[in-house]
Amino acid sequence: KSLSSLSLTGVFHSFGGTPDQVKIIRELGDFYFGINGVVTFKNAKKAKETARQIPLERILLETDCPYMAPTPFRGKRNNSAYIDYVAQEIADLKGISKEEVIAVTEENARKLFLLS
């Protein structure tokens, strides 16, 4: 099979790439992009622009414990309770509700990990 005929699926964990890289990766397969607390940092312009470009149906929320805690916990030990801050930032960037972000990204995880 040629590479173009394969259907690749996976996750780019703690994705820190650019919008151009997102385009290239999306052409390669049905990849998901893990977005973590970095997207909440005040000066994380590239992370914010990249998150805006990724379709919500391709985003997974990450805490990446114990590192990369979101604002307002930056510099402290991260934990999964802070994922709400990542969801809110993505909602703000995309102009949608946090509840929609949570519902869609939860469904994304269920699909990826074959959960019912």
mmCIF file of N, CA and C in Angstrom:
data_model
loop_
_atom_site.group_PDB
_atom_site.id
_atom_site.type_symbol
_atom_site.label_atom_id
_atom_site.label_comp_id
_atom_site.label_asym_id
_atom_site.label_seq_id
_atom_site.Cartn_x
_atom_site.Cartn_y
_atom_site.Cartn_z
ATOM 1 N N LYS A 1 0.837 -1.187 0.000
ATOM 2 C CA LYS A 1 0.000 0.000 0.000
ATOM 3 C C LYS A 1 0.878 1.245 0.000
ATOM 4 N N SER A 2 0.395 2.262 -0.661
ATOM 5 C CA SER A 2 1.096 3.537 -0.597
ATOM 6 C C SER A 2 0.703 4.237 0.696
ATOM 7 N N LEU A 3 1.530 5.152 1.127
ATOM 8 C CA LEU A 3 1.247 5.887 2.354
ATOM 9 C C LEU A 3 -0.088 6.604 2.260
ATOM 10 N N SER A 4 -0.431 7.117 1.093
ATOM 11 C CA SER A 4 -1.682 7.856 0.936
ATOM 12 C C SER A 4 -2.916 6.972 1.078
ATOM 13 N N SER A 5 -2.772 5.662 0.936
ATOM 14 C CA SER A 5 -3.924 4.778 1.050
ATOM 15 C C SER A 5 -4.069 4.198 2.460
ATOM 16 N N LEU A 6 -3.118 4.448 3.326
ATOM 17 C CA LEU A 6 -3.203 3.978 4.700
ATOM 18 C C LEU A 6 -4.018 4.956 5.537
ATOM 19 N N SER A 7 -4.717 4.447 6.524
ATOM 20 C CA SER A 7 -5.438 5.308 7.451
ATOM 21 C C SER A 7 -4.716 5.233 8.790
ATOM 22 N N LEU A 8 -3.962 6.250 9.106
ATOM 23 C CA LEU A 8 -3.196 6.297 10.345
ATOM 24 C C LEU A 8 -3.980 7.027 11.416
ATOM 25 N N THR A 9 -3.924 6.506 12.640
ATOM 26 C CA THR A 9 -4.589 7.147 13.778
ATOM 27 C C THR A 9 -3.632 7.138 14.941
ATOM 28 N N GLY A 10 -3.636 8.205 15.691
ATOM 29 C CA GLY A 10 -2.790 8.286 16.867
ATOM 30 C C GLY A 10 -2.954 9.637 17.526
ATOM 31 N N VAL A 11 -2.058 9.920 18.475
ATOM 32 C CA VAL A 11 -2.121 11.167 19.233
ATOM 33 C C VAL A 11 -0.760 11.849 19.208
ATOM 34 N N PHE A 12 -0.759 13.124 18.938
ATOM 35 C CA PHE A 12 0.430 13.938 19.120
ATOM 36 C C PHE A 12 0.319 14.507 20.523
ATOM 37 N N HIS A 13 0.962 13.806 21.453
ATOM 38 C CA HIS A 13 0.903 14.123 22.882
ATOM 39 C C HIS A 13 1.558 15.471 23.158
ATOM 40 N N SER A 14 0.898 16.293 23.973
ATOM 41 C CA SER A 14 1.421 17.620 24.339
ATOM 42 C C SER A 14 1.863 18.385 23.098
ATOM 43 N N PHE A 15 0.981 18.459 22.140
ATOM 44 C CA PHE A 15 1.340 19.042 20.856
ATOM 45 C C PHE A 15 1.778 20.495 21.022
ATOM 46 N N GLY A 16 2.949 20.783 20.485
ATOM 47 C CA GLY A 16 3.503 22.133 20.561
ATOM 48 C C GLY A 16 3.860 22.684 19.200
ATOM 49 N N GLY A 17 3.221 22.165 18.168
ATOM 50 C CA GLY A 17 3.546 22.564 16.812
ATOM 51 C C GLY A 17 2.831 23.817 16.351
ATOM 52 N N THR A 18 2.957 24.052 15.060
ATOM 53 C CA THR A 18 2.400 25.247 14.428
ATOM 54 C C THR A 18 1.141 24.889 13.634
ATOM 55 N N PRO A 19 0.367 25.896 13.246
ATOM 56 C CA PRO A 19 -0.787 25.622 12.381
ATOM 57 C C PRO A 19 -0.384 24.920 11.080
ATOM 58 N N ASP A 20 0.762 25.275 10.506
ATOM 59 C CA ASP A 20 1.223 24.603 9.285
ATOM 60 C C ASP A 20 1.503 23.121 9.537
ATOM 61 N N GLN A 21 2.073 22.807 10.684
ATOM 62 C CA GLN A 21 2.325 21.410 11.026
ATOM 63 C C GLN A 21 1.017 20.650 11.223
ATOM 64 N N VAL A 22 0.010 21.322 11.771
ATOM 65 C CA VAL A 22 -1.303 20.692 11.924
ATOM 66 C C VAL A 22 -1.836 20.277 10.560
ATOM 67 N N LYS A 23 -1.727 21.163 9.576
ATOM 68 C CA LYS A 23 -2.193 20.840 8.222
ATOM 69 C C LYS A 23 -1.497 19.603 7.667
ATOM 70 N N ILE A 24 -0.193 19.540 7.815
ATOM 71 C CA ILE A 24 0.589 18.407 7.308
ATOM 72 C C ILE A 24 0.182 17.118 8.015
ATOM 73 N N ILE A 25 0.075 17.170 9.322
ATOM 74 C CA ILE A 25 -0.290 15.990 10.108
ATOM 75 C C ILE A 25 -1.689 15.509 9.741
ATOM 76 N N ARG A 26 -2.611 16.426 9.550
ATOM 77 C CA ARG A 26 -3.983 16.044 9.196
ATOM 78 C C ARG A 26 -4.042 15.362 7.836
ATOM 79 N N GLU A 27 -3.145 15.714 6.939
ATOM 80 C CA GLU A 27 -3.093 15.069 5.630
ATOM 81 C C GLU A 27 -2.577 13.634 5.735
ATOM 82 N N LEU A 28 -1.854 13.335 6.805
ATOM 83 C CA LEU A 28 -1.274 12.001 6.985
ATOM 84 C C LEU A 28 -2.252 10.992 7.577
ATOM 85 N N GLY A 29 -3.261 11.456 8.295
ATOM 86 C CA GLY A 29 -4.196 10.517 8.906
ATOM 87 C C GLY A 29 -5.114 11.179 9.901
ATOM 88 N N ASP A 30 -5.822 10.328 10.620
ATOM 89 C CA ASP A 30 -6.824 10.785 11.586
ATOM 90 C C ASP A 30 -6.207 10.965 12.965
ATOM 91 N N PHE A 31 -5.243 11.834 13.049
ATOM 92 C CA PHE A 31 -4.542 12.054 14.308
ATOM 93 C C PHE A 31 -5.298 12.998 15.224
ATOM 94 N N TYR A 32 -5.081 12.783 16.514
ATOM 95 C CA TYR A 32 -5.592 13.695 17.537
ATOM 96 C C TYR A 32 -4.415 14.512 18.047
ATOM 97 N N PHE A 33 -4.728 15.658 18.613
ATOM 98 C CA PHE A 33 -3.715 16.572 19.133
ATOM 99 C C PHE A 33 -4.002 16.811 20.611
ATOM 100 N N GLY A 34 -3.057 16.438 21.482
ATOM 101 C CA GLY A 34 -3.203 16.658 22.908
ATOM 102 C C GLY A 34 -2.838 18.092 23.253
ATOM 103 N N ILE A 35 -3.778 18.799 23.875
ATOM 104 C CA ILE A 35 -3.564 20.190 24.278
ATOM 105 C C ILE A 35 -3.547 20.234 25.805
ATOM 106 N N ASN A 36 -2.497 20.853 26.345
ATOM 107 C CA ASN A 36 -2.338 20.893 27.801
ATOM 108 C C ASN A 36 -2.337 22.330 28.321
ATOM 109 N N GLY A 37 -1.913 22.503 29.567
ATOM 110 C CA GLY A 37 -1.951 23.793 30.250
ATOM 111 C C GLY A 37 -1.164 24.910 29.597
ATOM 112 N N VAL A 38 -0.220 24.597 28.742
ATOM 113 C CA VAL A 38 0.570 25.634 28.067
ATOM 114 C C VAL A 38 -0.347 26.603 27.326
ATOM 115 N N VAL A 39 -1.440 26.097 26.778
ATOM 116 C CA VAL A 39 -2.341 26.951 26.004
ATOM 117 C C VAL A 39 -2.957 28.066 26.856
ATOM 118 N N THR A 40 -2.922 27.925 28.178
ATOM 119 C CA THR A 40 -3.481 28.953 29.063
ATOM 120 C C THR A 40 -2.479 30.048 29.422
ATOM 121 N N PHE A 41 -1.214 29.850 29.078
ATOM 122 C CA PHE A 41 -0.192 30.829 29.456
ATOM 123 C C PHE A 41 -0.391 32.125 28.676
ATOM 124 N N LYS A 42 -0.234 33.232 29.361
ATOM 125 C CA LYS A 42 -0.470 34.556 28.782
ATOM 126 C C LYS A 42 0.301 34.791 27.479
ATOM 127 N N ASN A 43 1.563 34.397 27.426
ATOM 128 C CA ASN A 43 2.403 34.659 26.257
ATOM 129 C C ASN A 43 2.510 33.488 25.285
ATOM 130 N N ALA A 44 1.625 32.515 25.406
ATOM 131 C CA ALA A 44 1.683 31.322 24.543
ATOM 132 C C ALA A 44 0.920 31.577 23.243
ATOM 133 N N LYS A 45 1.354 32.575 22.506
ATOM 134 C CA LYS A 45 0.653 32.962 21.275
ATOM 135 C C LYS A 45 0.602 31.832 20.246
ATOM 136 N N LYS A 46 1.729 31.139 20.045
ATOM 137 C CA LYS A 46 1.763 30.048 19.072
ATOM 138 C C LYS A 46 0.815 28.922 19.496
ATOM 139 N N ALA A 47 0.826 28.568 20.761
ATOM 140 C CA ALA A 47 -0.049 27.490 21.250
ATOM 141 C C ALA A 47 -1.513 27.862 21.076
ATOM 142 N N LYS A 48 -1.846 29.116 21.332
ATOM 143 C CA LYS A 48 -3.224 29.572 21.185
ATOM 144 C C LYS A 48 -3.651 29.564 19.722
ATOM 145 N N GLU A 49 -2.806 30.071 18.839
ATOM 146 C CA GLU A 49 -3.135 30.095 17.414
ATOM 147 C C GLU A 49 -3.268 28.670 16.865
ATOM 148 N N THR A 50 -2.379 27.800 17.297
ATOM 149 C CA THR A 50 -2.442 26.412 16.844
ATOM 150 C C THR A 50 -3.731 25.749 17.329
ATOM 151 N N ALA A 51 -4.086 25.944 18.590
ATOM 152 C CA ALA A 51 -5.323 25.350 19.127
ATOM 153 C C ALA A 51 -6.546 25.846 18.366
ATOM 154 N N ARG A 52 -6.536 27.114 17.969
ATOM 155 C CA ARG A 52 -7.649 27.651 17.170
ATOM 156 C C ARG A 52 -7.791 26.912 15.835
ATOM 157 N N GLN A 53 -6.670 26.475 15.268
ATOM 158 C CA GLN A 53 -6.668 25.851 13.945
ATOM 159 C C GLN A 53 -7.038 24.369 13.961
ATOM 160 N N ILE A 54 -6.903 23.735 15.097
ATOM 161 C CA ILE A 54 -7.209 22.304 15.188
ATOM 162 C C ILE A 54 -8.720 22.137 15.342
ATOM 163 N N PRO A 55 -9.352 21.345 14.481
ATOM 164 C CA PRO A 55 -10.791 21.101 14.654
ATOM 165 C C PRO A 55 -11.053 20.480 16.029
ATOM 166 N N LEU A 56 -12.116 20.897 16.669
ATOM 167 C CA LEU A 56 -12.440 20.384 17.996
ATOM 168 C C LEU A 56 -12.536 18.858 17.993
ATOM 169 N N GLU A 57 -12.985 18.289 16.897
ATOM 170 C CA GLU A 57 -13.120 16.830 16.787
ATOM 171 C C GLU A 57 -11.777 16.110 16.733
ATOM 172 N N ARG A 58 -10.692 16.846 16.784
ATOM 173 C CA ARG A 58 -9.342 16.269 16.756
ATOM 174 C C ARG A 58 -8.548 16.629 18.001
ATOM 175 N N ILE A 59 -9.185 17.252 18.983
ATOM 176 C CA ILE A 59 -8.484 17.678 20.203
ATOM 177 C C ILE A 59 -8.756 16.715 21.346
ATOM 178 N N LEU A 60 -7.698 16.421 22.096
ATOM 179 C CA LEU A 60 -7.810 15.734 23.381
ATOM 180 C C LEU A 60 -7.268 16.682 24.439
ATOM 181 N N LEU A 61 -7.934 16.758 25.574
ATOM 182 C CA LEU A 61 -7.460 17.589 26.678
ATOM 183 C C LEU A 61 -6.451 16.783 27.484
ATOM 184 N N GLU A 62 -5.353 17.433 27.849
ATOM 185 C CA GLU A 62 -4.311 16.761 28.627
ATOM 186 C C GLU A 62 -3.937 17.587 29.846
ATOM 187 N N THR A 63 -3.552 16.887 30.901
ATOM 188 C CA THR A 63 -2.960 17.576 32.046
ATOM 189 C C THR A 63 -1.453 17.433 32.035
ATOM 190 N N ASP A 64 -0.937 16.368 31.444
ATOM 191 C CA ASP A 64 0.494 16.088 31.391
ATOM 192 C C ASP A 64 1.131 16.190 32.780
ATOM 193 N N CYS A 65 0.440 15.613 33.769
ATOM 194 C CA CYS A 65 0.941 15.634 35.145
ATOM 195 C C CYS A 65 2.319 14.999 35.227
ATOM 196 N N PRO A 66 3.212 15.488 36.020
ATOM 197 C CA PRO A 66 3.036 16.579 36.982
ATOM 198 C C PRO A 66 3.468 17.942 36.446
ATOM 199 N N TYR A 67 3.698 18.048 35.136
ATOM 200 C CA TYR A 67 4.225 19.283 34.564
ATOM 201 C C TYR A 67 3.162 20.075 33.811
ATOM 202 N N MET A 68 3.517 21.265 33.413
ATOM 203 C CA MET A 68 2.717 22.150 32.557
ATOM 204 C C MET A 68 1.347 22.472 33.127
ATOM 205 N N ALA A 69 1.319 22.818 34.392
ATOM 206 C CA ALA A 69 0.059 23.228 35.024
ATOM 207 C C ALA A 69 -0.447 24.507 34.363
ATOM 208 N N PRO A 70 -1.759 24.611 34.190
ATOM 209 C CA PRO A 70 -2.319 25.805 33.555
ATOM 210 C C PRO A 70 -2.271 27.016 34.485
ATOM 211 N N THR A 71 -2.396 28.179 33.889
ATOM 212 C CA THR A 71 -2.611 29.391 34.670
ATOM 213 C C THR A 71 -3.940 29.182 35.380
ATOM 214 N N PRO A 72 -4.087 29.400 36.636
ATOM 215 C CA PRO A 72 -3.271 30.170 37.573
ATOM 216 C C PRO A 72 -2.326 29.331 38.425
ATOM 217 N N PHE A 73 -2.071 28.087 38.035
ATOM 218 C CA PHE A 73 -1.220 27.191 38.832
ATOM 219 C C PHE A 73 0.159 26.990 38.215
ATOM 220 N N ARG A 74 0.497 27.792 37.237
ATOM 221 C CA ARG A 74 1.772 27.657 36.536
ATOM 222 C C ARG A 74 2.924 27.630 37.535
ATOM 223 N N GLY A 75 3.842 26.673 37.326
ATOM 224 C CA GLY A 75 4.991 26.533 38.215
ATOM 225 C C GLY A 75 4.751 25.597 39.378
ATOM 226 N N LYS A 76 3.512 25.190 39.574
ATOM 227 C CA LYS A 76 3.184 24.250 40.646
ATOM 228 C C LYS A 76 2.984 22.869 40.036
ATOM 229 N N ARG A 77 2.894 21.867 40.890
ATOM 230 C CA ARG A 77 2.647 20.502 40.430
ATOM 231 C C ARG A 77 1.253 20.434 39.810
ATOM 232 N N ASN A 78 1.178 19.915 38.598
ATOM 233 C CA ASN A 78 -0.087 19.799 37.887
ATOM 234 C C ASN A 78 -0.868 18.598 38.394
ATOM 235 N N ASN A 79 -2.175 18.637 38.254
ATOM 236 C CA ASN A 79 -3.002 17.474 38.538
ATOM 237 C C ASN A 79 -4.239 17.509 37.650
ATOM 238 N N SER A 80 -4.915 16.406 37.543
ATOM 239 C CA SER A 80 -6.024 16.277 36.595
ATOM 240 C C SER A 80 -7.213 17.179 36.931
ATOM 241 N N ALA A 81 -7.294 17.665 38.153
ATOM 242 C CA ALA A 81 -8.382 18.580 38.510
ATOM 243 C C ALA A 81 -8.289 19.894 37.744
ATOM 244 N N TYR A 82 -7.133 20.201 37.195
ATOM 245 C CA TYR A 82 -6.936 21.468 36.488
ATOM 246 C C TYR A 82 -7.344 21.406 35.012
ATOM 247 N N ILE A 83 -7.800 20.276 34.553
ATOM 248 C CA ILE A 83 -8.130 20.144 33.127
ATOM 249 C C ILE A 83 -9.241 21.106 32.715
ATOM 250 N N ASP A 84 -10.049 21.491 33.679
ATOM 251 C CA ASP A 84 -11.129 22.440 33.434
ATOM 252 C C ASP A 84 -10.592 23.765 32.872
ATOM 253 N N TYR A 85 -9.412 24.170 33.299
ATOM 254 C CA TYR A 85 -8.807 25.416 32.817
ATOM 255 C C TYR A 85 -8.403 25.302 31.348
ATOM 256 N N VAL A 86 -7.932 24.134 30.960
ATOM 257 C CA VAL A 86 -7.570 23.889 29.562
ATOM 258 C C VAL A 86 -8.841 23.910 28.711
ATOM 259 N N ALA A 87 -9.888 23.259 29.186
ATOM 260 C CA ALA A 87 -11.165 23.243 28.460
ATOM 261 C C ALA A 87 -11.707 24.659 28.285
ATOM 262 N N GLN A 88 -11.622 25.463 29.329
ATOM 263 C CA GLN A 88 -12.134 26.833 29.247
ATOM 264 C C GLN A 88 -11.336 27.665 28.254
ATOM 265 N N GLU A 89 -10.023 27.494 28.233
ATOM 266 C CA GLU A 89 -9.194 28.256 27.295
ATOM 267 C C GLU A 89 -9.520 27.880 25.848
ATOM 268 N N ILE A 90 -9.693 26.604 25.589
ATOM 269 C CA ILE A 90 -10.043 26.177 24.235
ATOM 270 C C ILE A 90 -11.421 26.730 23.858
ATOM 271 N N ALA A 91 -12.355 26.699 24.790
ATOM 272 C CA ALA A 91 -13.682 27.267 24.535
ATOM 273 C C ALA A 91 -13.574 28.751 24.188
ATOM 274 N N ASP A 92 -12.777 29.478 24.949
ATOM 275 C CA ASP A 92 -12.596 30.909 24.693
ATOM 276 C C ASP A 92 -11.971 31.137 23.320
ATOM 277 N N LEU A 93 -10.973 30.348 22.978
ATOM 278 C CA LEU A 93 -10.291 30.501 21.688
ATOM 279 C C LEU A 93 -11.211 30.203 20.513
ATOM 280 N N LYS A 94 -12.122 29.264 20.707
ATOM 281 C CA LYS A 94 -13.000 28.846 19.617
ATOM 282 C C LYS A 94 -14.369 29.532 19.657
ATOM 283 N N GLY A 95 -14.623 30.317 20.698
ATOM 284 C CA GLY A 95 -15.895 31.018 20.796
ATOM 285 C C GLY A 95 -17.082 30.098 21.016
ATOM 286 N N ILE A 96 -16.860 29.038 21.801
ATOM 287 C CA ILE A 96 -17.920 28.077 22.116
ATOM 288 C C ILE A 96 -17.954 27.877 23.633
ATOM 289 N N SER A 97 -18.896 27.089 24.101
ATOM 290 C CA SER A 97 -18.998 26.863 25.544
ATOM 291 C C SER A 97 -17.982 25.820 26.013
ATOM 292 N N LYS A 98 -17.621 25.946 27.272
ATOM 293 C CA LYS A 98 -16.734 24.953 27.881
ATOM 294 C C LYS A 98 -17.401 23.580 27.874
ATOM 295 N N GLU A 99 -18.713 23.558 28.055
ATOM 296 C CA GLU A 99 -19.440 22.293 28.064
ATOM 297 C C GLU A 99 -19.333 21.583 26.714
ATOM 298 N N GLU A 100 -19.368 22.355 25.627
ATOM 299 C CA GLU A 100 -19.216 21.742 24.297
ATOM 300 C C GLU A 100 -17.810 21.164 24.135
ATOM 301 N N VAL A 101 -16.814 21.903 24.585
ATOM 302 C CA VAL A 101 -15.434 21.407 24.507
ATOM 303 C C VAL A 101 -15.311 20.097 25.276
ATOM 304 N N ILE A 102 -15.843 20.063 26.475
ATOM 305 C CA ILE A 102 -15.758 18.857 27.304
ATOM 306 C C ILE A 102 -16.477 17.691 26.636
ATOM 307 N N ALA A 103 -17.684 17.927 26.133
ATOM 308 C CA ALA A 103 -18.460 16.848 25.510
ATOM 309 C C ALA A 103 -17.751 16.294 24.273
ATOM 310 N N VAL A 104 -17.262 17.173 23.417
ATOM 311 C CA VAL A 104 -16.627 16.707 22.175
ATOM 312 C C VAL A 104 -15.293 16.025 22.456
ATOM 313 N N THR A 105 -14.492 16.596 23.340
ATOM 314 C CA THR A 105 -13.190 15.974 23.609
ATOM 315 C C THR A 105 -13.341 14.659 24.365
ATOM 316 N N GLU A 106 -14.382 14.552 25.178
ATOM 317 C CA GLU A 106 -14.656 13.263 25.826
ATOM 318 C C GLU A 106 -15.018 12.215 24.777
ATOM 319 N N GLU A 107 -15.842 12.598 23.812
ATOM 320 C CA GLU A 107 -16.204 11.671 22.734
ATOM 321 C C GLU A 107 -14.970 11.306 21.905
ATOM 322 N N ASN A 108 -14.079 12.277 21.683
ATOM 323 C CA ASN A 108 -12.831 11.996 20.963
ATOM 324 C C ASN A 108 -12.028 10.916 21.669
ATOM 325 N N ALA A 109 -11.909 11.043 22.988
ATOM 326 C CA ALA A 109 -11.155 10.046 23.761
ATOM 327 C C ALA A 109 -11.827 8.684 23.695
ATOM 328 N N ARG A 110 -13.146 8.680 23.764
ATOM 329 C CA ARG A 110 -13.883 7.402 23.683
ATOM 330 C C ARG A 110 -13.619 6.716 22.336
ATOM 331 N N LYS A 111 -13.647 7.494 21.262
ATOM 332 C CA LYS A 111 -13.381 6.925 19.929
ATOM 333 C C LYS A 111 -11.965 6.389 19.834
ATOM 334 N N LEU A 112 -11.012 7.208 20.244
ATOM 335 C CA LEU A 112 -9.615 6.815 20.128
ATOM 336 C C LEU A 112 -9.295 5.552 20.918
ATOM 337 N N PHE A 113 -9.785 5.491 22.149
ATOM 338 C CA PHE A 113 -9.458 4.372 23.034
ATOM 339 C C PHE A 113 -10.507 3.266 23.015
ATOM 340 N N LEU A 114 -11.456 3.366 22.050
ATOM 341 C CA LEU A 114 -12.483 2.348 21.857
ATOM 342 C C LEU A 114 -13.267 2.076 23.131
ATOM 343 N N LEU A 115 -13.702 3.152 23.787
ATOM 344 C CA LEU A 115 -14.490 3.060 25.008
ATOM 345 C C LEU A 115 -15.964 3.245 24.659
ATOM 346 N N SER A 116 -16.828 2.572 25.390
ATOM 347 C CA SER A 116 -18.259 2.728 25.100
ATOM 348 C C SER A 116 -18.851 3.870 25.885
#
